[in-house]
Coordinates of C-alpha atoms (C1' of nucleotides) in Angstrom, one line a residue:
Chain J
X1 CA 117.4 77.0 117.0
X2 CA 113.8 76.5 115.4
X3 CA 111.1 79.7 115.4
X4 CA 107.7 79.2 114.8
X5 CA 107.0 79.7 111.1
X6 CA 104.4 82.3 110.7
X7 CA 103.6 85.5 108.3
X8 CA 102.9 88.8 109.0
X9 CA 99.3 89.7 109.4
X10 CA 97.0 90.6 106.9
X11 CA 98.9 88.8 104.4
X12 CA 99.3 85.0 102.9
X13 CA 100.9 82.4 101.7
X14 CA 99.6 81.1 98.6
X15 CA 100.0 77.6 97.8
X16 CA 100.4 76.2 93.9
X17 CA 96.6 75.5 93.6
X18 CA 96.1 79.1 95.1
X19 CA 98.4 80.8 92.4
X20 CA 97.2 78.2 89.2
X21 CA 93.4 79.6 90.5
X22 CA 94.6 83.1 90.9
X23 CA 96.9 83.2 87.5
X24 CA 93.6 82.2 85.9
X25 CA 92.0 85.4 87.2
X26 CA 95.3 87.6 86.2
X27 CA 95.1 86.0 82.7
X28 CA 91.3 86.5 82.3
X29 CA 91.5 90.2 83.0
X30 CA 94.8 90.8 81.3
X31 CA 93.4 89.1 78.3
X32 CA 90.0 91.3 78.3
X33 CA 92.4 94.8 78.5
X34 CA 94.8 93.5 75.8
X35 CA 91.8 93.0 73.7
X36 CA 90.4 96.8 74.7
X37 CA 93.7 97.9 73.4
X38 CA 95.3 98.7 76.7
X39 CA 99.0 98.1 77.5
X40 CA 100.9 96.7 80.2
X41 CA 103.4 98.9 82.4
X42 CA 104.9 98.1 85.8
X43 CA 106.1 100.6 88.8
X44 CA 108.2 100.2 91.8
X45 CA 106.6 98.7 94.6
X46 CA 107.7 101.2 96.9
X47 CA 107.7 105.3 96.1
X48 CA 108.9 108.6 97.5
X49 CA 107.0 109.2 100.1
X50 CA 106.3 112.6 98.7
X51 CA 104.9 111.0 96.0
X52 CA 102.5 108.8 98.1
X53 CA 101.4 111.4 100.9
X54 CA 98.8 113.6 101.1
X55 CA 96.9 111.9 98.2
X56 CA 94.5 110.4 99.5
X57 CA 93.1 112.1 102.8
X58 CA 94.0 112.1 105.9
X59 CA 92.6 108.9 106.6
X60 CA 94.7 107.1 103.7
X61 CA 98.1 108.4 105.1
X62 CA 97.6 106.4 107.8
X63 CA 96.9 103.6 106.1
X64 CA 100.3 103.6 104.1
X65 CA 103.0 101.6 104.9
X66 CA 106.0 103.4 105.2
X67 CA 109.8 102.3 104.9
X68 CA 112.0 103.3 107.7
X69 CA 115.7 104.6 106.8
X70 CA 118.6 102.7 107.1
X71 CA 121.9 102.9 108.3
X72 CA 124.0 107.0 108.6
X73 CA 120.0 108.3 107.1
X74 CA 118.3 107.0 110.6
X75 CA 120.7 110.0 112.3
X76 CA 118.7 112.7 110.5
X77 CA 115.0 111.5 112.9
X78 CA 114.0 114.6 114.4
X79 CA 113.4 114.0 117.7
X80 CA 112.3 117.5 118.7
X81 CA 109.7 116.8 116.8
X82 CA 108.9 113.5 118.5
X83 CA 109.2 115.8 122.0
X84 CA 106.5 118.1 120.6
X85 CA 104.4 115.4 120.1
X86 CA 104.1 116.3 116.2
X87 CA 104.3 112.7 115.0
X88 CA 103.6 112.9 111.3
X89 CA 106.8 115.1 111.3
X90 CA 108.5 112.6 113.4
X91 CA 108.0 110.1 111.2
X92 CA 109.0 112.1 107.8
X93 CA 112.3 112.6 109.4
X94 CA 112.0 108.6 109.6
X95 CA 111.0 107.6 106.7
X96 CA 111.8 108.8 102.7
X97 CA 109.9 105.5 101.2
X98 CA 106.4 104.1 101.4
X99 CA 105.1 101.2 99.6
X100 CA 102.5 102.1 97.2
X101 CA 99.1 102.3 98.3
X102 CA 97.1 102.0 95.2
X103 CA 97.9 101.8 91.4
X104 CA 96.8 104.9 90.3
X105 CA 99.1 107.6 92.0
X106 CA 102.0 105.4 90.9
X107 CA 100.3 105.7 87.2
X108 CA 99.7 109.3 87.2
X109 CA 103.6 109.7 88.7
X110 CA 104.2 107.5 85.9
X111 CA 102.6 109.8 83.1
X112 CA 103.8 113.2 83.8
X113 CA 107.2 111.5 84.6
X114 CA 107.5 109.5 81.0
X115 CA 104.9 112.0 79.2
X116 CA 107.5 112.5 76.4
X117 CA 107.4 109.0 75.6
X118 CA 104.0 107.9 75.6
X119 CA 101.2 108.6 72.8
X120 CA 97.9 109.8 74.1
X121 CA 95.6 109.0 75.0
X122 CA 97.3 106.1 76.8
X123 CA 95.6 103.1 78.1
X124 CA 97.7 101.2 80.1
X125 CA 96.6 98.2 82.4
X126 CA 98.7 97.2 85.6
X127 CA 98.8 94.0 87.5
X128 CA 100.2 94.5 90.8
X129 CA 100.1 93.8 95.1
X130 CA 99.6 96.7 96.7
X131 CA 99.6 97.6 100.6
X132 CA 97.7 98.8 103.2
X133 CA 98.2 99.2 106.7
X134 CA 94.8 98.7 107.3
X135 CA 93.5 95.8 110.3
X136 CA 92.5 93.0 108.5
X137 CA 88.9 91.9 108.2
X138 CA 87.4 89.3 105.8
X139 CA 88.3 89.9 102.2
X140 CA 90.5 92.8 103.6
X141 CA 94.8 92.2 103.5
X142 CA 97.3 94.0 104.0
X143 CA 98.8 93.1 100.9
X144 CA 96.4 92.6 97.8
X145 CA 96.6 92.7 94.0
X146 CA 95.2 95.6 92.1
X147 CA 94.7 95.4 88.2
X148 CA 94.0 98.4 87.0
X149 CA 93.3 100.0 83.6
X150 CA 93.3 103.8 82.9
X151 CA 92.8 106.0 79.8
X152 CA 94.4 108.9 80.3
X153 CA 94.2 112.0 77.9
X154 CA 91.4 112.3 76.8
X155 CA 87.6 113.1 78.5
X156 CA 86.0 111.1 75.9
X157 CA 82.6 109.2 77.9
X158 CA 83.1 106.6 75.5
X159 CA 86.2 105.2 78.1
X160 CA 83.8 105.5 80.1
X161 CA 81.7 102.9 78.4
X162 CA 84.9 100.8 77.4
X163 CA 85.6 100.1 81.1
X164 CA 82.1 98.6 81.6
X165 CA 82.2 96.7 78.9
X166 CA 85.6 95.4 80.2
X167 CA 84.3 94.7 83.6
X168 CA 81.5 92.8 82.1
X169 CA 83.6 90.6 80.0
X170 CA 85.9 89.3 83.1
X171 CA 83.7 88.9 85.2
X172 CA 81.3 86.9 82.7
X173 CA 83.8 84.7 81.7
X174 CA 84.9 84.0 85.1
X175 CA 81.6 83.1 85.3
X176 CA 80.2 84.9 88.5
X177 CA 76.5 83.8 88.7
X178 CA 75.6 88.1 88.5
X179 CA 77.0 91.3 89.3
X180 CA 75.9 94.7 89.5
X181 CA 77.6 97.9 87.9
X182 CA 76.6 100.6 90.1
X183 CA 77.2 104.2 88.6
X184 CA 77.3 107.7 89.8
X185 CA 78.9 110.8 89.1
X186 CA 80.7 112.9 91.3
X187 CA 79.1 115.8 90.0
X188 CA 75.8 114.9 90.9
X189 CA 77.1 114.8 94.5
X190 CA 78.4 118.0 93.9
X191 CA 74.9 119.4 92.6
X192 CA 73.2 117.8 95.5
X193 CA 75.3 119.7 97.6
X194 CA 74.8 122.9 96.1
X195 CA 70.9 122.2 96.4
X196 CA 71.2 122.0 99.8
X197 CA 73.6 125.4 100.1
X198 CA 76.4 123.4 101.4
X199 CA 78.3 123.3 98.1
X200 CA 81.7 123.0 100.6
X201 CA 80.7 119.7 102.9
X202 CA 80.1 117.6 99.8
X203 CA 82.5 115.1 100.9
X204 CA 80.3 115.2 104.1
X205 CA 77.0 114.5 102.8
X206 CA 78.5 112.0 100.3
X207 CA 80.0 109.9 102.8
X208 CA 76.8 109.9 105.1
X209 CA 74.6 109.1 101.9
X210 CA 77.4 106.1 101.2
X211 CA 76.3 104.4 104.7
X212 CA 72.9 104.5 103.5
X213 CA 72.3 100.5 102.3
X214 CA 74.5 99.9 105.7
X215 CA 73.1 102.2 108.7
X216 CA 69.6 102.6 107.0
X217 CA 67.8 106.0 106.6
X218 CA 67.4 106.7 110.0
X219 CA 71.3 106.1 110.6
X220 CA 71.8 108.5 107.6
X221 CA 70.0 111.4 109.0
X222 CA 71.3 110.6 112.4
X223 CA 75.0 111.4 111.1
X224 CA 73.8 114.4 109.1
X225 CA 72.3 115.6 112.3
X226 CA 75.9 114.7 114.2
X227 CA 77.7 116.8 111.5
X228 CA 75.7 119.8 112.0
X229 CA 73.8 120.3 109.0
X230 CA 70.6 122.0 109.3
X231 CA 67.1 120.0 109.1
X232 CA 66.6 122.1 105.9
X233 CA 69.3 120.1 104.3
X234 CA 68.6 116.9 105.8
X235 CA 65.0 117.7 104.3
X236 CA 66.2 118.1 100.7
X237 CA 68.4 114.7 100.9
X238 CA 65.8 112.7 102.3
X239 CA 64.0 111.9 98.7
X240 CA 67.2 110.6 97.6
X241 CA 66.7 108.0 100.3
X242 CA 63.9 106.6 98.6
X243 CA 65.0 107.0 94.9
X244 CA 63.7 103.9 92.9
X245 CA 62.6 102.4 89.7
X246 CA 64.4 101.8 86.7
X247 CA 67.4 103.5 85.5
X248 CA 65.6 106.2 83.8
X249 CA 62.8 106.9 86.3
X250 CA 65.8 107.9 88.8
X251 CA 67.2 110.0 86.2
X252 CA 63.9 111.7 85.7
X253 CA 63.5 112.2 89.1
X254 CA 67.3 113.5 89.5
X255 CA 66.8 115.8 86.8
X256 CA 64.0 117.7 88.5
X257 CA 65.9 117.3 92.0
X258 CA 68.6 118.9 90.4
X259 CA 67.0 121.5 88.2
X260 CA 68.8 124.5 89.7
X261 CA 72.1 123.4 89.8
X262 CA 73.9 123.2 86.4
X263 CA 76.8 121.2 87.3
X264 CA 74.4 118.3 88.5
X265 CA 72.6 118.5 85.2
X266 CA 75.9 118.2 83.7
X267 CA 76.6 115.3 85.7
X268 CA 72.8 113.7 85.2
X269 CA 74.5 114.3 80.6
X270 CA 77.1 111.9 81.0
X271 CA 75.2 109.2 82.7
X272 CA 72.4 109.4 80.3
X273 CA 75.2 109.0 77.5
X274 CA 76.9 106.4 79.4
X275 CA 73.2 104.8 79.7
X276 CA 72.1 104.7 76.2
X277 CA 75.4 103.4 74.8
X278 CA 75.0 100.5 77.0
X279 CA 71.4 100.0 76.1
X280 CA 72.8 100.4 72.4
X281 CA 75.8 97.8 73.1
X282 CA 74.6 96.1 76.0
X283 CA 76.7 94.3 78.6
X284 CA 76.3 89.9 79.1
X285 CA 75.5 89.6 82.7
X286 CA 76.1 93.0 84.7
X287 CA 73.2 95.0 85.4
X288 CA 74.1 98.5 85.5
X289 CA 72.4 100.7 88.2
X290 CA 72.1 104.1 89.0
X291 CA 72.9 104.9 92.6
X292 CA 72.9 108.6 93.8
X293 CA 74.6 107.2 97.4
X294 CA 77.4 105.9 95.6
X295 CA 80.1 108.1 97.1
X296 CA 83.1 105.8 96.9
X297 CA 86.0 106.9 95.9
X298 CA 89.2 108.5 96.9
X299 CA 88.9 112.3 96.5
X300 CA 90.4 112.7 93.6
X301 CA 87.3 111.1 91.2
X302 CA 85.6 114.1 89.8
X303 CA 83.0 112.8 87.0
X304 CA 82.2 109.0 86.8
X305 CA 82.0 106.3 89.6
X306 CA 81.9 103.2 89.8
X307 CA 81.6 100.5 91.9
X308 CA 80.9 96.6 91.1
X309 CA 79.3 94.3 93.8
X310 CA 78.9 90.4 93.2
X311 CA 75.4 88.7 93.9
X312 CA 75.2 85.9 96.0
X313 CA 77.7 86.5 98.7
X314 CA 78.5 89.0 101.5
X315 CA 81.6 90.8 100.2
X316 CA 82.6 94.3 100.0
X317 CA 83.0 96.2 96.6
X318 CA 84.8 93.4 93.7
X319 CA 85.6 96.4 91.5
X320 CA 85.8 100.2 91.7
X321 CA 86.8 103.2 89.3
X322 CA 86.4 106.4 87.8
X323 CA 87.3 109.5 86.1
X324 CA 89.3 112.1 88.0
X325 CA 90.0 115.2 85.6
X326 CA 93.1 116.3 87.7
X327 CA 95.5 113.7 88.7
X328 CA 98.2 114.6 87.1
X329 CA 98.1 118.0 87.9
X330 CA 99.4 117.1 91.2
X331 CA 102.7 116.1 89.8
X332 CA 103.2 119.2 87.7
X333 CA 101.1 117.7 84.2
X334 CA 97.3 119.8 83.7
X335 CA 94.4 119.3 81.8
X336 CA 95.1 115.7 81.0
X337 CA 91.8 113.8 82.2
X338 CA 92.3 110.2 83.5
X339 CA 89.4 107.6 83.8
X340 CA 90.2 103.8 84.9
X341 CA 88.6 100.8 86.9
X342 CA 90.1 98.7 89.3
X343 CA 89.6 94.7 89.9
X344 CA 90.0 93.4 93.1
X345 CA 91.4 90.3 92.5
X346 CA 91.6 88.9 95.8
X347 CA 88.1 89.3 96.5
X348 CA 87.1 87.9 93.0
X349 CA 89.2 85.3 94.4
X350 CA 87.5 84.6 97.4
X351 CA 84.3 84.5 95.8
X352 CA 85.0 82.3 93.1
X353 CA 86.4 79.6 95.9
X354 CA 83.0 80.1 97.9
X355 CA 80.9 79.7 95.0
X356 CA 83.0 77.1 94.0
X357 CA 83.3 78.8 90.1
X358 CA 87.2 77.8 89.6
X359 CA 87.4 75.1 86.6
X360 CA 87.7 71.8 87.6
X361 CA 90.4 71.6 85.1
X362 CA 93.1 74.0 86.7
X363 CA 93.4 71.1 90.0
X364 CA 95.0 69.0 86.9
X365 CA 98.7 70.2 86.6
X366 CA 100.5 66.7 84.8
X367 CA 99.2 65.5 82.4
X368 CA 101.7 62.1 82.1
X369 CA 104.2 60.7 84.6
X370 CA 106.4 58.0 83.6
X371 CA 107.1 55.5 86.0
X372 CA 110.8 54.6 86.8
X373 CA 111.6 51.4 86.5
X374 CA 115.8 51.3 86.2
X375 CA 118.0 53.2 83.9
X376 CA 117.4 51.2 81.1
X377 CA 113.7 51.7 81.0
X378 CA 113.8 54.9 82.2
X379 CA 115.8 56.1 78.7
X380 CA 113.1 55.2 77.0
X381 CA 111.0 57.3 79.1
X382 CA 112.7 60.3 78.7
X383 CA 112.7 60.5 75.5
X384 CA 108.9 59.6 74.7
X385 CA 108.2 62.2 77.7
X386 CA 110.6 65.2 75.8
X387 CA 108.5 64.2 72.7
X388 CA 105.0 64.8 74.8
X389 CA 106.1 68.2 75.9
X390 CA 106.6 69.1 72.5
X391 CA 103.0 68.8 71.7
X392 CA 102.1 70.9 74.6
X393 CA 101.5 67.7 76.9
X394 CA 103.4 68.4 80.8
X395 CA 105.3 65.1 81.9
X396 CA 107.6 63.9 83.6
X397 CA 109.7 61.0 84.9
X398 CA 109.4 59.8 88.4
X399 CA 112.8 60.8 89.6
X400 CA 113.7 57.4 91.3
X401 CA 113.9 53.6 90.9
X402 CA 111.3 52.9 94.0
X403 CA 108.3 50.8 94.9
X404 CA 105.9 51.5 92.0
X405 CA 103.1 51.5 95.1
X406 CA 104.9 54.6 96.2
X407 CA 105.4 56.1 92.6
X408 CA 102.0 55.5 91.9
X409 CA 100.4 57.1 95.1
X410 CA 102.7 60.4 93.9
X411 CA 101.1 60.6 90.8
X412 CA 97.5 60.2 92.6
X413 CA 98.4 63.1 95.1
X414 CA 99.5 65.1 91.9
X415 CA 96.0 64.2 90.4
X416 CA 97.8 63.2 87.2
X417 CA 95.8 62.3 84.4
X418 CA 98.0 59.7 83.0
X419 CA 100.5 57.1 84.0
X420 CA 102.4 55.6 81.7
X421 CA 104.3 52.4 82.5
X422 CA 107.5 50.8 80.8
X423 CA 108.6 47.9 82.8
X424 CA 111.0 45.2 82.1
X425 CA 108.2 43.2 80.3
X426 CA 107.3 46.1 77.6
X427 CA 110.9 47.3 76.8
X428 CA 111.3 43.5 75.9
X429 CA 107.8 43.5 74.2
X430 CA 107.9 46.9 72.4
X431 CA 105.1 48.2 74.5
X432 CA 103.9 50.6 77.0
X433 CA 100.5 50.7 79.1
X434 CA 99.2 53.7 79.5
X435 CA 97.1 53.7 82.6
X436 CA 94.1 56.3 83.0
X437 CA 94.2 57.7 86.4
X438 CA 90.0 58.9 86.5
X439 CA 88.6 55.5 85.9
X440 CA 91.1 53.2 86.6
X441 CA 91.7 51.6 82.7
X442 CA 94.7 50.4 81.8
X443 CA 95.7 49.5 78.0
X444 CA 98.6 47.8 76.4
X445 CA 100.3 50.3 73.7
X446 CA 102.6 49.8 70.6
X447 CA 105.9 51.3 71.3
X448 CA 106.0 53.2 68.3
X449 CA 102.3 53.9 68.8
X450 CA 102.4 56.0 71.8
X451 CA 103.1 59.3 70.8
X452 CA 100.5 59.1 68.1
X453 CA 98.2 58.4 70.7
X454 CA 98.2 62.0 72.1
X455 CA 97.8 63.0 68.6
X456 CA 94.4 61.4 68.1
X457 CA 90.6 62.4 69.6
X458 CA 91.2 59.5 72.1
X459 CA 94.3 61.2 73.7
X460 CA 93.9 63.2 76.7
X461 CA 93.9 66.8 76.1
X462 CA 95.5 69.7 78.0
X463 CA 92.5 71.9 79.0
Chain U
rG1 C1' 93.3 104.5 115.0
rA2 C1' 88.7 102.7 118.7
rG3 C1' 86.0 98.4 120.8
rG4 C1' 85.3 93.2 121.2
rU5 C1' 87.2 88.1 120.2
rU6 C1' 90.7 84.0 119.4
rG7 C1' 95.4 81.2 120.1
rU8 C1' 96.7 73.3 122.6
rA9 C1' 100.5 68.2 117.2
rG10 C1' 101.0 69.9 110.0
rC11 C1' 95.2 70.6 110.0
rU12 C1' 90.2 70.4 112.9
rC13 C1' 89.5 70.4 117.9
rA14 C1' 89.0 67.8 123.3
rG15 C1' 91.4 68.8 128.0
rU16 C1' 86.2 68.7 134.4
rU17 C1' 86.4 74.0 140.4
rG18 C1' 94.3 75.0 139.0
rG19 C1' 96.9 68.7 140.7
rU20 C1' 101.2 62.9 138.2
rU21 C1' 103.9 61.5 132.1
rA22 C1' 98.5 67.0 127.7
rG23 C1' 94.6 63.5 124.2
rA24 C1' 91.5 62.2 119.6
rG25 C1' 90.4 62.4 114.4
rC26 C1' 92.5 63.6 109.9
rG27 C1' 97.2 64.1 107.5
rU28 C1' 102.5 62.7 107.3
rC29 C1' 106.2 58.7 107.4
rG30 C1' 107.3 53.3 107.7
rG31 C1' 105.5 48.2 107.1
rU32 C1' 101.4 45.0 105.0
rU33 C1' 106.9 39.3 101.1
rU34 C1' 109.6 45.7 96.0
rG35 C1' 104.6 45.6 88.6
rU36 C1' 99.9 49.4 90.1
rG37 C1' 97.0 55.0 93.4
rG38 C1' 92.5 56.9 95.5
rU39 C1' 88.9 51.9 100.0
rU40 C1' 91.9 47.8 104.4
rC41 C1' 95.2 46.3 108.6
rC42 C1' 99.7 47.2 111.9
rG43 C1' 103.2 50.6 113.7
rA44 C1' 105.9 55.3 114.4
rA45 C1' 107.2 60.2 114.5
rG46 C1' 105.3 64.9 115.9
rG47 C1' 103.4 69.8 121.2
rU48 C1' 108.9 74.6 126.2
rC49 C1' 99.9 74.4 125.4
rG50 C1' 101.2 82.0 120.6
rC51 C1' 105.3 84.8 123.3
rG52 C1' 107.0 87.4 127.9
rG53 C1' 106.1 88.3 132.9
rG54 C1' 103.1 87.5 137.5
rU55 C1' 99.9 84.8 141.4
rU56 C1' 100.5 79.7 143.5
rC57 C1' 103.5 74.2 146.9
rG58 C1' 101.7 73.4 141.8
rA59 C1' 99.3 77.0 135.6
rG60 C1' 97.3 74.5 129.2
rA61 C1' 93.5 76.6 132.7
rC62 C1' 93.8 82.6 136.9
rC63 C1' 96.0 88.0 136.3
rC64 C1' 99.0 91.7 133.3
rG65 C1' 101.5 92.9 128.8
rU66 C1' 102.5 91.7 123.7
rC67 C1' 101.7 89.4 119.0
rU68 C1' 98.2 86.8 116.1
rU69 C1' 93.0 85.4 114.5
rC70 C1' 88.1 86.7 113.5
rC71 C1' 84.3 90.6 114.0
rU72 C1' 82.1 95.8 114.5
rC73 C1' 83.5 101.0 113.7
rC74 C1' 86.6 104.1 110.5
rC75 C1' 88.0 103.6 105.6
rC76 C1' 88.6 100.7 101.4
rA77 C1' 89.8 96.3 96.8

RNA sequence: GAGGUUGUAGCUCAGUUGGUUAGAGCGUCGGUUUGUGGUUCCGAAGGUCGCGGGUUCGAGACCCGUCUUCCUCCCCA
């Protein structure tokens, strides 16, 4: 009985040069939050579903994965639900579990759940997959990691700040060729809105003004026009279209667009602040814009947003955060303001392998394998290979007495940088050659020289 | 969730209007007189042609369903 191996769509396998390239990710943005003073926590990959639902539209309820019951609990499905054709009920009766959909639901469960223990305001970072029943596309899984970082507890802009300074420093040292830090602020949307008189179809206009870079202006106004709104309104957005310049010319303009409304000048406040603290402290390599269509953003994001996009290749948003004042409040905890970023590791991922940015060093696993030549050769070996690994070196002996032609094509395949050989010749000599896999040399060695070797300059280093 | 697209050896792909025993390259494994890899040479293994049904004397080729792939929309990392 054989079945045709094969995963699940929307999801991978990842193979030891995938997960050494991908660690190196994980460890460059783990490293840049440790440094920010941000601490690591871990949820459950799978929640209530009470916990999960109804956070994040209608749309997102779809898109999460849910767990169906199991043994005596399948007997409580309703099926007169299922006759009425009310699914979603249907499949509550189903279902008490989803996996988790994002990061930051789980955290803000996480906060007014532990709240006792935790000292605000609490940055924590997270490094986990996450699902989505979503159809898969390019750079879009099923299953993908998130690594997160929040601040929650306090509305201080300077988090704000923090978390594109943070962004800024991963993706610098990963060493993307340029990336841009688009900002907005939900309650600029909000004061465009109430410009317009339609303070209660924001999330309307917002989404139509997102499609903008996509469908073009025209597309834009076609929507608007779909949706209903009048050509009064579509007249007052249709500047916004247009909005260029520098980051300050846009907020000049903004801040007559948005004279009347004082929630958008309050918005139009915190990017300024946000603005001149990074003109103060500037960033490496992002360029930090000002985008007025910028609409991303799950619903709950109610002053900053961000969104990070990589130059140089066609790839959806690599990063995306922002402050939502209320998070918590949906599990019972209020007035505790959250504000956090997200990396999406898979697409950095993806990226980095197109533009080819991984080191060169991380293909390079072993640094020495000893060759087996017999038992009594092999002793030797061992122990000069337990002494490597005590200086940080990774060997190994080749497991088996066989044709050195085969032992030495393994350690090409592994890419080893060293083979070191101890025939019957050496043991009798008191030597060892030590065999350089990148160019081919091949020197005689001093027994009790060897491990001094990987002591000096001339030794090859672990990098 | 809507529309389109794809599926042949481990990988990349051939396969003529339906017609004997489905091919190639690469990779894998073995050998090339067991002390030297990445470049030679010889040989071998490996496929119920995504899966299920149908049309036909006959299907890898045609039809239906299903899963998968990639793409557009929706939405998002």
């Amino acid at each position: 009985m054989s079945q045709k191996p094969s995963i699940s769509k929307g999801t991978r396998d990842l193979l030891p040069s995938d997960v050494i390239k991908r660690n190196y990710i994980f460890d460059c943005i783990r490293k840049a939050f440790r440094l920010h003073g941000f601490l690591p926590i871990e949820t459950p990959s799978f929640e209530l579903s009470s916990t999960l639902m109804g956070k994040y539209g209608e749309e997102g309820d779809r898109l999460i994965f849910r767990i169906l019951n199991s043994g005596e609990k399948m007997k409580k499905a309703d099926l007169s639900a299922l006759q009425e054709n009310n699914l979603p009920k249907f499949a509550n009766s189903l279902s008490e579990k989803a996996l988790r959909y994002d990061l930051t639901v789980p955290f803000a469960r996480f906060v007014v759940q532990h709240q006792n223990s935790l000292t605000f305001p609490f940055k924590r970072y997270q490094i986990q997959p996450v699902w989505r029943a979503d159809r898969p596309q390019h750079g879009r899984y099923q299953e993908f990691f998130q690594c997160d970082g929040d601040v929650v507890g306090s509305d201080s802009l300077w988090h704000e700040v923090d978390l594109l300074h943070i962004v800024d420093e991963v993706l610098t040292e990963l060493n993307l060729p340029g990336f841009t830090l688009k900002i907005n602020n939900r309650k600029i949307l909000a004061g465009i809105a109430e410009i317009c008189g339609e303070t209660n179809r924001i999330v309307e206009i917002t989404v139509s003004l997102d499609k903008l870079d996509k469908i073009g202006e025209e597309g834009v106004v076609q929507e608007l026009k779909d949706k209903g709104f009048s050509e009064g309104t579509i007249e007052k957005i249709t500047p916004l279209f247009s909005l260029q310049g520098d980051f300050d010319d846009r907020v000049g303009y903004l801040t007559r667009f948005l004279a009347s409304s004082s929630v958008g000048l309050e918005g139009l406040e915190e990017l300024k602040f946000i603005h001149e603290k990074i003109k103060q402290f500037p960033l490496q390599k992002g360029e930090v814009m000002l985008d007025v269509t910028l609409a991303r953003g799950l619903n709950y994001y109610t002053g900053a947003i961000l969104e990070v996009s990589a130059h140089g290749v066609q790839m959806g948003s690599i990063c995306g955060g922002g402050r939502y004042d209320d998070l918590t409040a949906l599990f019972g905890l209020k007035g505790l303001s959250g504000v956090g970023v997200s990396f999406g590791a898979d697409r950095i991922y993806d990226i980095m392998e197109t533009l080819q940015l991984f080191p060169e060093a991380l293909n390079s696993d072993l640094d020495v394998l000893f060759l087996n030549f017999g038992e009594k050769e092999t002793d030797v070996c061992q122990s000069l290979c337990m002494q490597l690994r005590k200086l940080g070196f990774s060997s190994e002996v080749y497991p088996s007495n066989v044709k050195i032609q085969k032992q030495m094509k393994y350690a090409n395949d592994r890419k080893v940088k060293w083979v070191a050989i101890l025939g019957e010749d050496e043991l009798n000599n008191g030597t060892i050659a030590l065999r350089n896999m990148v160019d081919g040399n091949q020197e005689m060695i001093e027994l009790s020289q060897f491990i001094s070797r990987f002591h000096s300059d001339s030794a090859p280093k672990t990098q």
